[in-house]
Amino acid sequence: MKPIESFVNQVLHGDCIPIMQSMPTESVDLAVTDPPYLVKYLPRDGRQCANDDNDGWLEPAFRELYRVLKSNTFCISFYGWPWVERFMHAWKEAGFRPVSHLAWVKSHCSREGYTRSYHEVGFLLAKGKPQRPPHPPSDVLPWEYTGNELHPNQKPVIAITLLIEAYSKPGDIVLDPSAGSGTTAVAAKACRRHFILIEKVWHHCQVARQRLNQ
Protein backbone atom coordinates (compact mmCIF):
# COMPACT_ATOMS: atom_id res chain seq x y z
CA MET A 1 0.00 0.00 0.00
CA LYS A 2 1.12 3.53 -0.78
CA PRO A 3 0.07 6.57 1.28
CA ILE A 4 -3.03 8.26 -0.13
CA GLU A 5 -1.09 11.52 -0.46
CA SER A 6 0.91 9.97 -3.32
CA PHE A 7 -2.30 9.65 -5.37
CA VAL A 8 -3.93 12.99 -4.59
CA ASN A 9 -4.37 15.55 -7.39
CA GLN A 10 -2.94 13.09 -9.91
CA VAL A 11 -4.20 11.77 -13.26
CA LEU A 12 -3.04 8.15 -13.17
CA HIS A 13 -2.70 6.07 -16.32
CA GLY A 14 -3.58 2.40 -16.06
CA ASP A 15 -6.13 -0.21 -15.07
CA CYS A 16 -8.16 1.11 -12.14
CA ILE A 17 -8.34 -2.24 -10.34
CA PRO A 18 -4.60 -2.74 -9.55
CA ILE A 19 -4.19 1.00 -8.95
CA MET A 20 -6.99 1.03 -6.38
CA GLN A 21 -5.56 -2.15 -4.84
CA SER A 22 -2.44 -0.13 -4.02
CA MET A 23 -4.49 2.55 -2.23
CA PRO A 24 -5.13 2.46 1.53
CA THR A 25 -8.46 1.18 2.85
CA GLU A 26 -11.00 3.88 3.74
CA SER A 27 -8.92 6.77 2.43
CA VAL A 28 -11.31 8.50 -0.01
CA ASP A 29 -14.27 10.76 0.84
CA LEU A 30 -16.42 10.51 -2.31
CA ALA A 31 -16.46 8.61 -5.59
CA VAL A 32 -17.96 10.02 -8.79
CA THR A 33 -17.63 7.89 -11.89
CA ASP A 34 -18.95 7.32 -15.40
CA PRO A 35 -17.95 3.74 -16.22
CA PRO A 36 -18.41 2.01 -19.58
CA TYR A 37 -22.10 1.26 -20.19
CA LEU A 38 -21.56 -2.26 -21.62
CA VAL A 39 -23.48 -1.29 -24.78
CA LYS A 40 -20.63 -1.49 -27.36
CA TYR A 41 -21.18 2.19 -28.05
CA LEU A 42 -20.01 3.28 -31.51
CA PRO A 43 -20.68 6.91 -32.41
CA ARG A 44 -20.64 8.18 -35.99
CA ASP A 45 -17.01 9.32 -35.68
CA GLY A 46 -15.89 5.77 -34.84
CA ARG A 47 -14.43 6.49 -31.40
CA GLN A 48 -14.90 3.71 -28.88
CA CYS A 49 -14.88 3.38 -25.08
CA ALA A 50 -12.45 0.91 -23.53
CA ASN A 51 -14.10 -2.06 -21.77
CA ASP A 52 -17.52 -1.21 -23.19
CA ASP A 53 -17.77 -4.70 -24.69
CA ASN A 54 -17.42 -6.79 -21.52
CA ASP A 55 -18.32 -6.73 -17.81
CA GLY A 56 -15.33 -8.65 -16.43
CA TRP A 57 -14.07 -5.49 -14.74
CA LEU A 58 -17.39 -4.45 -13.20
CA GLU A 59 -17.49 -6.37 -9.91
CA PRO A 60 -13.76 -6.16 -9.04
CA ALA A 61 -13.68 -2.43 -9.81
CA PHE A 62 -16.62 -1.58 -7.56
CA ARG A 63 -15.33 -3.96 -4.87
CA GLU A 64 -12.10 -1.96 -4.70
CA LEU A 65 -13.97 1.32 -4.93
CA TYR A 66 -16.05 0.31 -1.91
CA ARG A 67 -12.92 -0.68 0.03
CA VAL A 68 -11.07 2.62 -0.51
CA LEU A 69 -14.09 4.76 0.39
CA LYS A 70 -14.35 5.85 4.01
CA SER A 71 -17.25 4.57 6.11
CA ASN A 72 -20.55 6.41 5.76
CA THR A 73 -19.79 8.02 2.41
CA PHE A 74 -21.23 8.02 -1.11
CA CYS A 75 -20.50 6.84 -4.62
CA ILE A 76 -22.23 8.49 -7.57
CA SER A 77 -22.24 6.34 -10.70
CA PHE A 78 -23.67 6.72 -14.15
CA TYR A 79 -24.65 3.39 -15.73
CA GLY A 80 -25.97 1.77 -18.90
CA TRP A 81 -29.67 1.25 -18.35
CA PRO A 82 -30.00 -1.74 -20.75
CA TRP A 83 -27.80 -3.66 -18.27
CA VAL A 84 -29.09 -2.19 -15.01
CA GLU A 85 -29.23 -5.65 -13.44
CA ARG A 86 -25.48 -6.17 -14.00
CA PHE A 87 -24.59 -2.83 -12.46
CA MET A 88 -26.97 -3.30 -9.52
CA HIS A 89 -25.61 -6.78 -8.83
CA ALA A 90 -22.02 -5.46 -8.84
CA TRP A 91 -22.89 -2.54 -6.57
CA LYS A 92 -24.74 -4.69 -4.03
CA GLU A 93 -22.11 -7.44 -4.10
CA ALA A 94 -19.50 -4.80 -3.26
CA GLY A 95 -21.60 -3.62 -0.31
CA PHE A 96 -23.21 -0.48 -1.69
CA ARG A 97 -26.80 0.45 -0.95
CA PRO A 98 -28.75 2.46 -3.57
CA VAL A 99 -30.31 5.48 -1.85
CA SER A 100 -31.46 7.60 -4.81
CA HIS A 101 -31.91 7.42 -8.56
CA LEU A 102 -30.62 10.38 -10.57
CA ALA A 103 -31.65 11.80 -13.94
CA TRP A 104 -29.97 14.48 -16.04
CA VAL A 105 -32.34 16.09 -18.53
CA LYS A 106 -30.94 17.06 -21.94
CA SER A 107 -32.24 19.69 -24.33
CA HIS A 108 -31.23 17.53 -27.29
CA CYS A 109 -32.05 14.01 -28.43
CA SER A 110 -28.98 11.79 -28.01
CA ARG A 111 -30.48 8.60 -29.45
CA GLU A 112 -33.51 7.39 -31.37
CA GLY A 113 -34.88 3.89 -30.84
CA TYR A 114 -38.27 2.86 -29.55
CA THR A 115 -38.26 6.31 -27.93
CA ARG A 116 -36.19 9.46 -28.37
CA SER A 117 -33.65 9.78 -25.55
CA TYR A 118 -33.43 13.08 -23.66
CA HIS A 119 -31.79 12.04 -20.40
CA GLU A 120 -28.88 10.28 -18.68
CA VAL A 121 -29.24 8.21 -15.51
CA GLY A 122 -27.21 7.34 -12.45
CA PHE A 123 -27.46 6.09 -8.88
CA LEU A 124 -26.46 7.58 -5.57
CA LEU A 125 -24.91 4.67 -3.66
CA ALA A 126 -24.15 4.66 0.07
CA LYS A 127 -21.43 2.89 2.02
CA GLY A 128 -22.77 2.49 5.54
CA LYS A 129 -25.24 5.09 6.75
CA PRO A 130 -23.96 8.55 5.82
CA GLN A 131 -25.70 11.63 7.17
CA ARG A 132 -28.17 13.40 4.94
CA PRO A 133 -26.84 16.68 3.53
CA PRO A 134 -28.27 19.91 4.99
CA HIS A 135 -29.65 20.85 1.57
CA PRO A 136 -30.27 17.69 -0.50
CA PRO A 137 -30.07 18.30 -4.25
CA SER A 138 -32.86 17.43 -6.64
CA ASP A 139 -32.76 13.99 -8.22
CA VAL A 140 -33.35 15.73 -11.57
CA LEU A 141 -30.12 17.52 -12.44
CA PRO A 142 -28.91 20.05 -15.05
CA TRP A 143 -27.08 19.20 -18.24
CA GLU A 144 -25.16 21.11 -20.90
CA TYR A 145 -24.27 19.79 -24.34
CA THR A 146 -20.52 19.17 -24.61
CA GLY A 147 -20.43 18.04 -28.21
CA ASN A 148 -18.30 15.12 -26.96
CA GLU A 149 -15.26 17.02 -28.20
CA LEU A 150 -12.84 15.55 -25.65
CA HIS A 151 -14.33 12.06 -25.17
CA PRO A 152 -17.04 9.98 -26.90
CA ASN A 153 -19.15 10.16 -23.72
CA GLN A 154 -17.99 13.48 -22.27
CA LYS A 155 -20.08 14.64 -19.32
CA PRO A 156 -20.53 18.36 -18.55
CA VAL A 157 -19.02 19.82 -15.39
CA ILE A 158 -22.41 21.20 -14.34
CA ALA A 159 -23.80 17.65 -14.23
CA ILE A 160 -21.78 16.69 -11.15
CA THR A 161 -20.87 19.96 -9.42
CA LEU A 162 -24.06 20.05 -7.33
CA LEU A 163 -23.48 16.44 -6.23
CA ILE A 164 -19.88 17.03 -5.19
CA GLU A 165 -20.99 20.06 -3.18
CA ALA A 166 -23.80 18.09 -1.49
CA TYR A 167 -21.95 14.87 -0.64
CA SER A 168 -18.47 16.11 0.30
CA LYS A 169 -16.86 19.11 1.93
CA PRO A 170 -13.98 21.42 0.97
CA GLY A 171 -10.64 19.64 1.25
CA ASP A 172 -12.14 16.16 0.73
CA ILE A 173 -10.71 13.66 -1.76
CA VAL A 174 -12.92 12.76 -4.75
CA LEU A 175 -12.01 9.62 -6.71
CA ASP A 176 -12.97 8.78 -10.31
CA PRO A 177 -11.61 5.40 -11.48
CA SER A 178 -13.07 5.82 -15.00
CA ALA A 179 -11.90 9.36 -15.51
CA GLY A 180 -12.29 9.88 -19.26
CA SER A 181 -11.44 13.49 -20.10
CA GLY A 182 -11.25 14.56 -16.45
CA THR A 183 -14.63 16.19 -15.86
CA THR A 184 -14.81 14.93 -12.26
CA ALA A 185 -11.50 16.61 -11.38
CA VAL A 186 -12.50 19.88 -13.06
CA ALA A 187 -15.68 19.90 -10.98
CA ALA A 188 -13.81 18.88 -7.81
CA LYS A 189 -11.30 21.72 -8.21
CA ALA A 190 -14.14 24.20 -8.76
CA CYS A 191 -15.65 22.98 -5.47
CA ARG A 192 -12.29 23.22 -3.60
CA ARG A 193 -11.90 19.45 -3.29
CA HIS A 194 -8.90 17.28 -4.07
CA PHE A 195 -9.14 14.59 -6.74
CA ILE A 196 -7.73 11.27 -7.86
CA LEU A 197 -8.29 10.29 -11.49
CA ILE A 198 -7.57 6.88 -13.01
CA GLU A 199 -7.87 6.38 -16.78
CA LYS A 200 -6.91 3.37 -18.89
CA VAL A 201 -6.56 5.16 -22.25
CA TRP A 202 -3.38 7.22 -22.57
CA HIS A 203 -4.91 9.81 -24.90
CA HIS A 204 -7.69 10.55 -22.42
CA CYS A 205 -5.11 10.90 -19.63
CA GLN A 206 -3.30 13.51 -21.68
CA VAL A 207 -6.54 15.38 -22.37
CA ALA A 208 -7.47 15.38 -18.67
CA ARG A 209 -4.03 16.68 -17.67
CA GLN A 210 -4.23 19.45 -20.26
CA ARG A 211 -7.67 20.50 -18.98
CA LEU A 212 -6.44 20.63 -15.40
CA ASN A 213 -3.33 22.61 -16.32
CA GLN A 214 -5.26 25.31 -18.14
PDB file of C-alpha atoms in Angstrom:
ATOM      1  CA  MET A   1       0.000   0.000   0.000  1.00  0.00           C
ATOM      2  CA  LYS A   2       1.119   3.534  -0.782  1.00  0.00           C
ATOM      3  CA  PRO A   3       0.068   6.567   1.280  1.00  0.00           C
ATOM      4  CA  ILE A   4      -3.026   8.256  -0.127  1.00  0.00           C
ATOM      5  CA  GLU A   5      -1.089  11.519  -0.465  1.00  0.00           C
ATOM      6  CA  SER A   6       0.909   9.969  -3.317  1.00  0.00           C
ATOM      7  CA  PHE A   7      -2.297   9.652  -5.366  1.00  0.00           C
ATOM      8  CA  VAL A   8      -3.929  12.994  -4.589  1.00  0.00           C
ATOM      9  CA  ASN A   9      -4.370  15.550  -7.393  1.00  0.00           C
ATOM     10  CA  GLN A  10      -2.942  13.085  -9.909  1.00  0.00           C
ATOM     11  CA  VAL A  11      -4.199  11.766 -13.257  1.00  0.00           C
ATOM     12  CA  LEU A  12      -3.040   8.151 -13.167  1.00  0.00           C
ATOM     13  CA  HIS A  13      -2.704   6.068 -16.325  1.00  0.00           C
ATOM     14  CA  GLY A  14      -3.575   2.401 -16.057  1.00  0.00           C
ATOM     15  CA  ASP A  15      -6.130  -0.207 -15.069  1.00  0.00           C
ATOM     16  CA  CYS A  16      -8.160   1.112 -12.144  1.00  0.00           C
ATOM     17  CA  ILE A  17      -8.336  -2.240 -10.335  1.00  0.00           C
ATOM     18  CA  PRO A  18      -4.605  -2.735  -9.550  1.00  0.00           C
ATOM     19  CA  ILE A  19      -4.186   0.997  -8.949  1.00  0.00           C
ATOM     20  CA  MET A  20      -6.992   1.029  -6.376  1.00  0.00           C
ATOM     21  CA  GLN A  21      -5.560  -2.153  -4.843  1.00  0.00           C
ATOM     22  CA  SER A  22      -2.440  -0.126  -4.024  1.00  0.00           C
ATOM     23  CA  MET A  23      -4.489   2.550  -2.233  1.00  0.00           C
ATOM     24  CA  PRO A  24      -5.132   2.460   1.528  1.00  0.00           C
ATOM     25  CA  THR A  25      -8.458   1.182   2.851  1.00  0.00           C
ATOM     26  CA  GLU A  26     -11.003   3.884   3.741  1.00  0.00           C
ATOM     27  CA  SER A  27      -8.915   6.771   2.428  1.00  0.00           C
ATOM     28  CA  VAL A  28     -11.309   8.500  -0.008  1.00  0.00           C
ATOM     29  CA  ASP A  29     -14.270  10.764   0.843  1.00  0.00           C
ATOM     30  CA  LEU A  30     -16.420  10.512  -2.306  1.00  0.00           C
ATOM     31  CA  ALA A  31     -16.459   8.613  -5.594  1.00  0.00           C
ATOM     32  CA  VAL A  32     -17.958  10.018  -8.789  1.00  0.00           C
ATOM     33  CA  THR A  33     -17.635   7.886 -11.894  1.00  0.00           C
ATOM     34  CA  ASP A  34     -18.945   7.320 -15.397  1.00  0.00           C
ATOM     35  CA  PRO A  35     -17.947   3.739 -16.223  1.00  0.00           C
ATOM     36  CA  PRO A  36     -18.413   2.014 -19.585  1.00  0.00           C
ATOM     37  CA  TYR A  37     -22.099   1.264 -20.189  1.00  0.00           C
ATOM     38  CA  LEU A  38     -21.560  -2.264 -21.623  1.00  0.00           C
ATOM     39  CA  VAL A  39     -23.477  -1.293 -24.781  1.00  0.00           C
ATOM     40  CA  LYS A  40     -20.635  -1.489 -27.362  1.00  0.00           C
ATOM     41  CA  TYR A  41     -21.179   2.189 -28.051  1.00  0.00           C
ATOM     42  CA  LEU A  42     -20.011   3.275 -31.506  1.00  0.00           C
ATOM     43  CA  PRO A  43     -20.677   6.915 -32.407  1.00  0.00           C
ATOM     44  CA  ARG A  44     -20.638   8.176 -35.989  1.00  0.00           C
ATOM     45  CA  ASP A  45     -17.013   9.315 -35.679  1.00  0.00           C
ATOM     46  CA  GLY A  46     -15.894   5.773 -34.842  1.00  0.00           C
ATOM     47  CA  ARG A  47     -14.427   6.489 -31.397  1.00  0.00           C
ATOM     48  CA  GLN A  48     -14.904   3.708 -28.878  1.00  0.00           C
ATOM     49  CA  CYS A  49     -14.877   3.380 -25.085  1.00  0.00           C
ATOM     50  CA  ALA A  50     -12.446   0.909 -23.531  1.00  0.00           C
ATOM     51  CA  ASN A  51     -14.097  -2.065 -21.768  1.00  0.00           C
ATOM     52  CA  ASP A  52     -17.519  -1.209 -23.188  1.00  0.00           C
ATOM     53  CA  ASP A  53     -17.772  -4.697 -24.693  1.00  0.00           C
ATOM     54  CA  ASN A  54     -17.422  -6.793 -21.516  1.00  0.00           C
ATOM     55  CA  ASP A  55     -18.319  -6.730 -17.810  1.00  0.00           C
ATOM     56  CA  GLY A  56     -15.335  -8.646 -16.432  1.00  0.00           C
ATOM     57  CA  TRP A  57     -14.070  -5.485 -14.740  1.00  0.00           C
ATOM     58  CA  LEU A  58     -17.395  -4.451 -13.196  1.00  0.00           C
ATOM     59  CA  GLU A  59     -17.495  -6.369  -9.905  1.00  0.00           C
ATOM     60  CA  PRO A  60     -13.764  -6.162  -9.044  1.00  0.00           C
ATOM     61  CA  ALA A  61     -13.679  -2.428  -9.810  1.00  0.00           C
ATOM     62  CA  PHE A  62     -16.619  -1.575  -7.558  1.00  0.00           C
ATOM     63  CA  ARG A  63     -15.333  -3.959  -4.870  1.00  0.00           C
ATOM     64  CA  GLU A  64     -12.096  -1.962  -4.704  1.00  0.00           C
ATOM     65  CA  LEU A  65     -13.971   1.320  -4.929  1.00  0.00           C
ATOM     66  CA  TYR A  66     -16.047   0.309  -1.908  1.00  0.00           C
ATOM     67  CA  ARG A  67     -12.919  -0.676   0.029  1.00  0.00           C
ATOM     68  CA  VAL A  68     -11.072   2.623  -0.509  1.00  0.00           C
ATOM     69  CA  LEU A  69     -14.087   4.763   0.392  1.00  0.00           C
ATOM     70  CA  LYS A  70     -14.352   5.851   4.011  1.00  0.00           C
ATOM     71  CA  SER A  71     -17.253   4.571   6.108  1.00  0.00           C
ATOM     72  CA  ASN A  72     -20.551   6.407   5.763  1.00  0.00           C
ATOM     73  CA  THR A  73     -19.789   8.016   2.410  1.00  0.00           C
ATOM     74  CA  PHE A  74     -21.231   8.022  -1.110  1.00  0.00           C
ATOM     75  CA  CYS A  75     -20.497   6.837  -4.621  1.00  0.00           C
ATOM     76  CA  ILE A  76     -22.228   8.493  -7.574  1.00  0.00           C
ATOM     77  CA  SER A  77     -22.237   6.341 -10.697  1.00  0.00           C
ATOM     78  CA  PHE A  78     -23.673   6.717 -14.149  1.00  0.00           C
ATOM     79  CA  TYR A  79     -24.648   3.391 -15.730  1.00  0.00           C
ATOM     80  CA  GLY A  80     -25.965   1.771 -18.895  1.00  0.00           C
ATOM     81  CA  TRP A  81     -29.669   1.252 -18.351  1.00  0.00           C
ATOM     82  CA  PRO A  82     -29.998  -1.743 -20.749  1.00  0.00           C
ATOM     83  CA  TRP A  83     -27.800  -3.656 -18.274  1.00  0.00           C
ATOM     84  CA  VAL A  84     -29.089  -2.191 -15.012  1.00  0.00           C
ATOM     85  CA  GLU A  85     -29.230  -5.654 -13.438  1.00  0.00           C
ATOM     86  CA  ARG A  86     -25.484  -6.171 -14.001  1.00  0.00           C
ATOM     87  CA  PHE A  87     -24.592  -2.832 -12.457  1.00  0.00           C
ATOM     88  CA  MET A  88     -26.966  -3.295  -9.520  1.00  0.00           C
ATOM     89  CA  HIS A  89     -25.609  -6.776  -8.832  1.00  0.00           C
ATOM     90  CA  ALA A  90     -22.024  -5.464  -8.844  1.00  0.00           C
ATOM     91  CA  TRP A  91     -22.893  -2.540  -6.565  1.00  0.00           C
ATOM     92  CA  LYS A  92     -24.738  -4.690  -4.029  1.00  0.00           C
ATOM     93  CA  GLU A  93     -22.110  -7.445  -4.100  1.00  0.00           C
ATOM     94  CA  ALA A  94     -19.505  -4.797  -3.262  1.00  0.00           C
ATOM     95  CA  GLY A  95     -21.601  -3.624  -0.306  1.00  0.00           C
ATOM     96  CA  PHE A  96     -23.210  -0.479  -1.689  1.00  0.00           C
ATOM     97  CA  ARG A  97     -26.804   0.447  -0.953  1.00  0.00           C
ATOM     98  CA  PRO A  98     -28.753   2.460  -3.573  1.00  0.00           C
ATOM     99  CA  VAL A  99     -30.310   5.476  -1.850  1.00  0.00           C
ATOM    100  CA  SER A 100     -31.459   7.598  -4.812  1.00  0.00           C
ATOM    101  CA  HIS A 101     -31.913   7.417  -8.565  1.00  0.00           C
ATOM    102  CA  LEU A 102     -30.618  10.383 -10.569  1.00  0.00           C
ATOM    103  CA  ALA A 103     -31.652  11.799 -13.940  1.00  0.00           C
ATOM    104  CA  TRP A 104     -29.971  14.480 -16.037  1.00  0.00           C
ATOM    105  CA  VAL A 105     -32.337  16.095 -18.533  1.00  0.00           C
ATOM    106  CA  LYS A 106     -30.944  17.059 -21.936  1.00  0.00           C
ATOM    107  CA  SER A 107     -32.237  19.689 -24.329  1.00  0.00           C
ATOM    108  CA  HIS A 108     -31.234  17.530 -27.294  1.00  0.00           C
ATOM    109  CA  CYS A 109     -32.051  14.012 -28.433  1.00  0.00           C
ATOM    110  CA  SER A 110     -28.978  11.792 -28.013  1.00  0.00           C
ATOM    111  CA  ARG A 111     -30.477   8.601 -29.447  1.00  0.00           C
ATOM    112  CA  GLU A 112     -33.512   7.392 -31.372  1.00  0.00           C
ATOM    113  CA  GLY A 113     -34.877   3.891 -30.843  1.00  0.00           C
ATOM    114  CA  TYR A 114     -38.272   2.862 -29.551  1.00  0.00           C
ATOM    115  CA  THR A 115     -38.256   6.310 -27.927  1.00  0.00           C
ATOM    116  CA  ARG A 116     -36.194   9.465 -28.366  1.00  0.00           C
ATOM    117  CA  SER A 117     -33.650   9.777 -25.553  1.00  0.00           C
ATOM    118  CA  TYR A 118     -33.433  13.075 -23.657  1.00  0.00           C
ATOM    119  CA  HIS A 119     -31.787  12.038 -20.400  1.00  0.00           C
ATOM    120  CA  GLU A 120     -28.878  10.277 -18.678  1.00  0.00           C
ATOM    121  CA  VAL A 121     -29.241   8.212 -15.513  1.00  0.00           C
ATOM    122  CA  GLY A 122     -27.207   7.339 -12.450  1.00  0.00           C
ATOM    123  CA  PHE A 123     -27.461   6.087  -8.878  1.00  0.00           C
ATOM    124  CA  LEU A 124     -26.465   7.583  -5.572  1.00  0.00           C
ATOM    125  CA  LEU A 125     -24.914   4.673  -3.656  1.00  0.00           C
ATOM    126  CA  ALA A 126     -24.150   4.661   0.067  1.00  0.00           C
ATOM    127  CA  LYS A 127     -21.432   2.893   2.022  1.00  0.00           C
ATOM    128  CA  GLY A 128     -22.769   2.490   5.538  1.00  0.00           C
ATOM    129  CA  LYS A 129     -25.243   5.094   6.754  1.00  0.00           C
ATOM    130  CA  PRO A 130     -23.958   8.550   5.819  1.00  0.00           C
ATOM    131  CA  GLN A 131     -25.695  11.630   7.167  1.00  0.00           C
ATOM    132  CA  ARG A 132     -28.170  13.395   4.938  1.00  0.00           C
ATOM    133  CA  PRO A 133     -26.841  16.682   3.531  1.00  0.00           C
ATOM    134  CA  PRO A 134     -28.275  19.907   4.990  1.00  0.00           C
ATOM    135  CA  HIS A 135     -29.655  20.846   1.565  1.00  0.00           C
ATOM    136  CA  PRO A 136     -30.272  17.689  -0.497  1.00  0.00           C
ATOM    137  CA  PRO A 137     -30.069  18.297  -4.248  1.00  0.00           C
ATOM    138  CA  SER A 138     -32.862  17.434  -6.638  1.00  0.00           C
ATOM    139  CA  ASP A 139     -32.762  13.993  -8.223  1.00  0.00           C
ATOM    140  CA  VAL A 140     -33.351  15.735 -11.571  1.00  0.00           C
ATOM    141  CA  LEU A 141     -30.124  17.521 -12.443  1.00  0.00           C
ATOM    142  CA  PRO A 142     -28.915  20.052 -15.053  1.00  0.00           C
ATOM    143  CA  TRP A 143     -27.081  19.195 -18.244  1.00  0.00           C
ATOM    144  CA  GLU A 144     -25.155  21.109 -20.898  1.00  0.00           C
ATOM    145  CA  TYR A 145     -24.273  19.794 -24.337  1.00  0.00           C
ATOM    146  CA  THR A 146     -20.518  19.169 -24.609  1.00  0.00           C
ATOM    147  CA  GLY A 147     -20.434  18.043 -28.213  1.00  0.00           C
ATOM    148  CA  ASN A 148     -18.300  15.120 -26.961  1.00  0.00           C
ATOM    149  CA  GLU A 149     -15.261  17.022 -28.204  1.00  0.00           C
ATOM    150  CA  LEU A 150     -12.841  15.554 -25.650  1.00  0.00           C
ATOM    151  CA  HIS A 151     -14.330  12.063 -25.167  1.00  0.00           C
ATOM    152  CA  PRO A 152     -17.036   9.984 -26.905  1.00  0.00           C
ATOM    153  CA  ASN A 153     -19.152  10.160 -23.716  1.00  0.00           C
ATOM    154  CA  GLN A 154     -17.991  13.481 -22.267  1.00  0.00           C
ATOM    155  CA  LYS A 155     -20.083  14.642 -19.321  1.00  0.00           C
ATOM    156  CA  PRO A 156     -20.528  18.357 -18.550  1.00  0.00           C
ATOM    157  CA  VAL A 157     -19.023  19.819 -15.391  1.00  0.00           C
ATOM    158  CA  ILE A 158     -22.406  21.195 -14.340  1.00  0.00           C
ATOM    159  CA  ALA A 159     -23.804  17.650 -14.226  1.00  0.00           C
ATOM    160  CA  ILE A 160     -21.782  16.687 -11.150  1.00  0.00           C
ATOM    161  CA  THR A 161     -20.872  19.956  -9.417  1.00  0.00           C
ATOM    162  CA  LEU A 162     -24.064  20.046  -7.332  1.00  0.00           C
ATOM    163  CA  LEU A 163     -23.481  16.440  -6.228  1.00  0.00           C
ATOM    164  CA  ILE A 164     -19.878  17.028  -5.186  1.00  0.00           C
ATOM    165  CA  GLU A 165     -20.989  20.060  -3.180  1.00  0.00           C
ATOM    166  CA  ALA A 166     -23.801  18.093  -1.490  1.00  0.00           C
ATOM    167  CA  TYR A 167     -21.949  14.875  -0.641  1.00  0.00           C
ATOM    168  CA  SER A 168     -18.469  16.105   0.301  1.00  0.00           C
ATOM    169  CA  LYS A 169     -16.864  19.109   1.927  1.00  0.00           C
ATOM    170  CA  PRO A 170     -13.977  21.418   0.971  1.00  0.00           C
ATOM    171  CA  GLY A 171     -10.642  19.643   1.255  1.00  0.00           C
ATOM    172  CA  ASP A 172     -12.138  16.163   0.731  1.00  0.00           C
ATOM    173  CA  ILE A 173     -10.710  13.661  -1.764  1.00  0.00           C
ATOM    174  CA  VAL A 174     -12.925  12.763  -4.753  1.00  0.00           C
ATOM    175  CA  LEU A 175     -12.011   9.625  -6.713  1.00  0.00           C
ATOM    176  CA  ASP A 176     -12.967   8.776 -10.308  1.00  0.00           C
ATOM    177  CA  PRO A 177     -11.609   5.396 -11.475  1.00  0.00           C
ATOM    178  CA  SER A 178     -13.071   5.819 -14.998  1.00  0.00           C
ATOM    179  CA  ALA A 179     -11.898   9.364 -15.514  1.00  0.00           C
ATOM    180  CA  GLY A 180     -12.289   9.880 -19.256  1.00  0.00           C
ATOM    181  CA  SER A 181     -11.442  13.486 -20.104  1.00  0.00           C
ATOM    182  CA  GLY A 182     -11.251  14.557 -16.448  1.00  0.00           C
ATOM    183  CA  THR A 183     -14.634  16.190 -15.857  1.00  0.00           C
ATOM    184  CA  THR A 184     -14.808  14.928 -12.256  1.00  0.00           C
ATOM    185  CA  ALA A 185     -11.502  16.606 -11.383  1.00  0.00           C
ATOM    186  CA  VAL A 186     -12.496  19.876 -13.062  1.00  0.00           C
ATOM    187  CA  ALA A 187     -15.682  19.901 -10.981  1.00  0.00           C
ATOM    188  CA  ALA A 188     -13.811  18.882  -7.814  1.00  0.00           C
ATOM    189  CA  LYS A 189     -11.302  21.718  -8.210  1.00  0.00           C
ATOM    190  CA  ALA A 190     -14.145  24.196  -8.760  1.00  0.00           C
ATOM    191  CA  CYS A 191     -15.646  22.978  -5.465  1.00  0.00           C
ATOM    192  CA  ARG A 192     -12.292  23.218  -3.601  1.00  0.00           C
ATOM    193  CA  ARG A 193     -11.902  19.451  -3.289  1.00  0.00           C
ATOM    194  CA  HIS A 194      -8.897  17.284  -4.066  1.00  0.00           C
ATOM    195  CA  PHE A 195      -9.141  14.595  -6.738  1.00  0.00           C
ATOM    196  CA  ILE A 196      -7.727  11.271  -7.863  1.00  0.00           C
ATOM    197  CA  LEU A 197      -8.286  10.294 -11.491  1.00  0.00           C
ATOM    198  CA  ILE A 198      -7.567   6.885 -13.014  1.00  0.00           C
ATOM    199  CA  GLU A 199      -7.875   6.375 -16.778  1.00  0.00           C
ATOM    200  CA  LYS A 200      -6.912   3.371 -18.890  1.00  0.00           C
ATOM    201  CA  VAL A 201      -6.561   5.162 -22.247  1.00  0.00           C
ATOM    202  CA  TRP A 202      -3.381   7.218 -22.572  1.00  0.00           C
ATOM    203  CA  HIS A 203      -4.905   9.814 -24.902  1.00  0.00           C
ATOM    204  CA  HIS A 204      -7.693  10.551 -22.419  1.00  0.00           C
ATOM    205  CA  CYS A 205      -5.106  10.903 -19.629  1.00  0.00           C
ATOM    206  CA  GLN A 206      -3.296  13.515 -21.680  1.00  0.00           C
ATOM    207  CA  VAL A 207      -6.541  15.381 -22.371  1.00  0.00           C
ATOM    208  CA  ALA A 208      -7.469  15.384 -18.670  1.00  0.00           C
ATOM    209  CA  ARG A 209      -4.034  16.680 -17.670  1.00  0.00           C
ATOM    210  CA  GLN A 210      -4.227  19.450 -20.262  1.00  0.00           C
ATOM    211  CA  ARG A 211      -7.674  20.502 -18.985  1.00  0.00           C
ATOM    212  CA  LEU A 212      -6.442  20.632 -15.401  1.00  0.00           C
ATOM    213  CA  ASN A 213      -3.328  22.610 -16.322  1.00  0.00           C
ATOM    214  CA  GLN A 214      -5.259  25.307 -18.137  1.00  0.00           C
TER     215      GLN A 214
END
